[in-house]
Short mmCIF file of C-alpha atoms in Angstrom, two decimals:
data_model
loop_
_atom_site.label_atom_id
_atom_site.label_comp_id
_atom_site.label_asym_id
_atom_site.label_seq_id
_atom_site.Cartn_x
_atom_site.Cartn_y
_atom_site.Cartn_z
CA GLU A 1 130.19 110.63 125.83
CA ARG A 2 131.65 108.26 127.89
CA ILE A 3 128.07 106.04 127.64
CA ALA A 4 128.59 106.19 124.12
CA ALA A 5 132.21 105.43 123.85
CA ALA A 6 130.83 102.61 125.98
CA ARG A 7 128.40 101.68 123.40
CA GLY A 8 131.07 102.03 119.96
CA LEU A 9 128.88 104.91 119.03
CA GLY A 10 128.94 108.64 118.37
CA ARG A 11 127.59 111.27 120.69
CA GLU A 12 125.52 112.08 117.92
CA GLU A 13 124.67 107.86 116.94
CA LEU A 14 123.96 107.92 120.71
CA ALA A 15 121.51 110.74 120.65
CA ASP A 16 119.68 108.53 117.13
CA ARG A 17 118.67 105.82 119.94
CA LEU A 18 117.70 107.87 122.76
CA VAL A 19 114.86 109.76 121.47
CA PRO A 20 111.57 109.11 123.34
CA THR A 21 108.73 108.18 121.49
CA CYS A 22 106.48 109.82 123.93
CA GLY A 23 103.50 107.27 124.58
CA LEU A 24 102.88 107.00 121.05
CA GLU A 25 102.04 103.44 118.87
CA GLU A 26 103.98 101.96 116.27
CA GLY A 27 102.24 103.77 113.63
CA GLY A 28 103.09 107.16 115.06
CA THR A 29 99.28 107.89 116.51
CA ARG A 30 97.44 107.46 119.26
CA THR A 31 94.36 107.26 120.46
CA PHE A 32 91.97 109.54 123.07
CA SER A 33 88.97 108.26 124.87
CA PHE A 34 85.96 109.66 125.93
CA GLY A 35 84.02 106.36 126.06
CA SER A 36 81.35 107.53 123.60
CA ARG A 37 83.62 109.22 121.21
CA SER A 38 87.34 108.81 120.50
CA PHE A 39 89.71 111.32 119.00
CA THR A 40 93.46 110.51 117.33
CA PHE A 41 97.41 112.51 118.01
CA VAL A 42 97.67 113.82 114.64
CA LEU A 43 100.96 115.73 113.75
CA GLY A 44 100.16 119.33 112.42
CA ALA A 45 101.63 121.28 109.61
CA GLY A 46 103.80 123.51 111.92
CA LEU A 47 104.79 120.20 113.82
CA GLU A 48 102.28 121.48 115.92
CA PRO A 49 100.14 118.20 118.00
CA MET A 50 96.72 118.17 117.18
CA VAL A 51 93.47 115.63 117.46
CA ARG A 52 91.63 114.00 114.61
CA SER A 53 87.24 113.62 115.66
CA ALA A 54 86.10 110.63 113.96
CA GLU A 55 84.77 112.82 111.27
CA GLY A 56 88.09 113.92 110.39
CA LYS A 57 87.93 117.43 111.83
CA LEU A 58 91.36 118.65 113.39
CA ALA A 59 91.58 120.47 116.84
CA THR A 60 94.67 121.39 118.70
CA GLU A 61 92.70 120.50 122.10
CA LEU A 62 90.57 118.07 122.73
CA PRO A 63 86.61 119.16 123.21
CA LYS A 64 85.03 119.58 126.80
CA PRO A 65 83.32 116.01 127.76
CA GLY A 66 79.54 115.95 126.91
CA ALA A 67 76.93 114.76 128.96
CA LYS A 68 77.15 111.22 127.20
CA ASP A 69 80.64 111.29 127.73
CA ASP A 70 82.02 108.55 129.91
CA ALA A 71 83.30 111.47 133.13
CA ALA A 72 86.52 109.27 134.59
CA ALA A 73 87.58 108.17 130.48
CA ALA A 74 87.07 111.85 129.54
CA LYS A 75 89.16 113.19 133.11
CA ALA A 76 92.07 110.41 131.76
CA ALA A 77 92.25 111.18 128.28
CA VAL A 78 92.49 115.00 128.91
CA GLU A 79 95.47 114.33 131.12
CA ASP A 80 97.22 112.40 128.86
CA TRP A 81 96.66 114.60 126.07
CA LYS A 82 97.88 117.63 128.15
CA LEU A 83 100.80 115.00 129.03
CA LEU A 84 101.19 114.19 125.40
CA LYS A 85 101.11 117.50 123.49
CA LYS A 86 103.89 118.15 126.04
CA GLN A 87 106.27 116.14 125.35
CA VAL A 88 105.99 116.02 122.01
CA ALA A 89 106.19 119.76 121.44
CA GLU A 90 109.45 119.58 122.95
CA VAL A 91 111.22 116.10 121.35
CA ALA A 92 109.62 117.41 118.12
CA LYS A 93 111.86 120.61 118.53
CA ALA A 94 114.60 119.28 119.89
CA GLN A 95 114.71 116.20 117.01
CA THR A 96 114.11 118.72 114.16
CA ALA A 97 117.13 120.96 115.73
CA ARG A 98 119.25 117.87 115.51
CA LEU A 99 118.15 116.88 111.74
CA GLU A 100 118.92 120.34 110.68
CA LEU A 101 122.12 120.15 112.02
CA ALA A 102 122.81 116.56 110.37
CA MET A 103 121.50 118.09 107.02
CA VAL A 104 124.61 121.18 107.11
CA LEU A 105 127.13 118.63 108.08
CA GLY A 106 126.07 115.85 105.74
CA ARG A 107 125.69 113.27 107.83
CA ARG A 108 124.83 109.90 106.21
CA TRP A 109 122.97 107.09 108.23
CA THR A 110 122.73 103.95 106.49
CA PRO A 111 119.75 102.44 105.03
CA ASP A 112 119.24 99.81 108.13
CA ASP A 113 119.82 103.16 110.43
CA LEU A 114 116.81 104.81 108.40
CA GLU A 115 114.44 102.07 108.78
CA SER A 116 115.47 101.25 112.37
CA LEU A 117 115.57 104.92 113.62
CA PHE A 118 112.93 106.47 111.86
CA LEU A 119 110.69 104.54 110.07
CA ASP A 120 110.70 101.92 113.19
CA HIS A 121 109.88 105.16 115.52
CA PRO A 122 106.16 106.73 116.21
CA LEU A 123 107.44 110.24 116.29
CA MET A 124 110.36 110.05 113.92
CA LYS A 125 108.70 108.73 111.31
CA LEU A 126 106.60 111.54 111.43
CA LEU A 127 109.38 113.89 111.23
CA ALA A 128 111.22 111.68 108.42
CA ARG A 129 107.89 112.05 106.11
CA ARG A 130 108.91 115.81 105.84
CA LEU A 131 112.25 115.89 104.67
CA ILE A 132 113.48 115.67 101.20
CA TRP A 133 116.08 112.83 101.70
CA SER A 134 119.33 111.69 99.72
CA ALA A 135 120.30 108.13 98.58
CA HIS A 136 124.37 107.60 97.94
CA ASP A 137 126.33 104.89 96.77
CA ALA A 138 129.95 103.74 98.55
CA SER A 139 131.64 106.45 97.15
CA GLY A 140 129.74 109.05 98.11
CA ASP A 141 128.53 110.15 94.87
CA ARG A 142 124.57 111.02 95.10
CA LEU A 143 122.60 108.21 93.19
CA PHE A 144 118.74 110.49 93.84
CA VAL A 145 116.81 112.06 96.28
CA PHE A 146 113.77 110.57 97.81
CA ARG A 147 111.08 111.23 100.08
CA ILE A 148 109.23 108.21 102.29
CA GLY A 149 105.26 108.27 102.19
CA ASP A 150 102.58 108.00 104.74
CA ASP A 151 103.08 104.28 104.49
CA ASP A 152 106.85 103.93 104.59
CA SER A 153 107.17 103.72 100.86
CA PHE A 154 109.84 105.52 98.98
CA SER A 155 109.24 107.84 95.88
CA ASN A 156 111.95 109.79 93.95
CA GLY A 157 112.06 113.59 93.67
CA LYS A 158 109.85 112.78 90.37
CA ASP A 159 107.48 111.05 92.88
CA GLU A 160 107.58 108.07 91.44
CA ALA A 161 108.60 104.34 93.76
CA CYS A 162 111.87 103.49 94.23
CA GLU A 163 113.78 101.11 96.63
CA LEU A 164 117.17 101.97 98.20
CA GLY A 165 118.52 98.88 96.67
CA PRO A 166 122.02 97.31 97.41
CA GLU A 167 123.54 99.63 95.51
CA VAL A 168 122.87 102.64 98.26
CA ALA A 169 125.38 102.72 101.12
CA SER A 170 124.05 105.22 102.72
CA VAL A 171 121.25 108.62 103.28
CA GLY A 172 121.32 111.46 104.66
CA LEU A 173 119.16 115.17 104.41
CA LEU A 174 119.33 116.55 100.91
CA HIS A 175 120.31 119.97 101.78
CA PRO A 176 119.00 122.99 99.39
CA ALA A 177 122.49 124.34 98.56
CA GLU A 178 123.04 120.81 97.15
CA ILE A 179 120.82 120.93 94.01
CA ASP A 180 119.81 124.34 91.19
CA GLU A 181 116.79 126.21 91.08
CA THR A 182 115.18 124.00 88.93
CA GLU A 183 115.41 121.08 91.27
CA ARG A 184 114.55 122.95 93.99
CA ARG A 185 111.29 124.54 92.36
CA ALA A 186 110.37 120.78 91.85
CA LEU A 187 111.04 119.73 95.53
CA ARG A 188 108.78 122.41 96.92
CA SER A 189 105.50 121.73 94.31
CA LEU A 190 106.26 118.21 94.97
CA LEU A 191 106.14 118.95 99.36
CA ALA A 192 102.96 121.32 98.48
CA ASP A 193 101.41 118.63 96.49
CA TYR A 194 101.81 116.62 100.01
CA ASP A 195 100.73 119.34 102.18
CA ILE A 196 104.37 119.72 103.61
#
């Protein structure tokens, strides 16, 4: 609290800025090389750290190194994977709880904060893409709901491209209690279309 106060931030605002990247690259990925083969980090459907092979096959663990692999590179990749897997699981669990609390409390961020704290953060962007957001005007009235695509673009509840224009003063996480059953069904269907 002392550190947050010294920076002119609230406790949650400071926590937003302290989320570790877990060694992920800008796009929310990381490559593990065995020399002849490489595997890419993917955050699975249940927020489970996974790897994808060059052929597109998903797995929860790196395969055992083979005779054609570079032994030293494979050993380093396996060690790096174990550490990343543990870190991502811990951070994703903590951030999921924080985001749920933010949804329940109706916490809001500015569009600039959405950009810097979520879209520019390699792990938080992966979590943000799994959520339904709401855009609000300066009076706090909800203008529309939106989701964030894999390319960081925005689409509304009808899956049409949209933008956070100057009329959007803040964004938050949409609580299911804020909408009726028809809209909830439509949003569930939309998320299912994207395997979320």
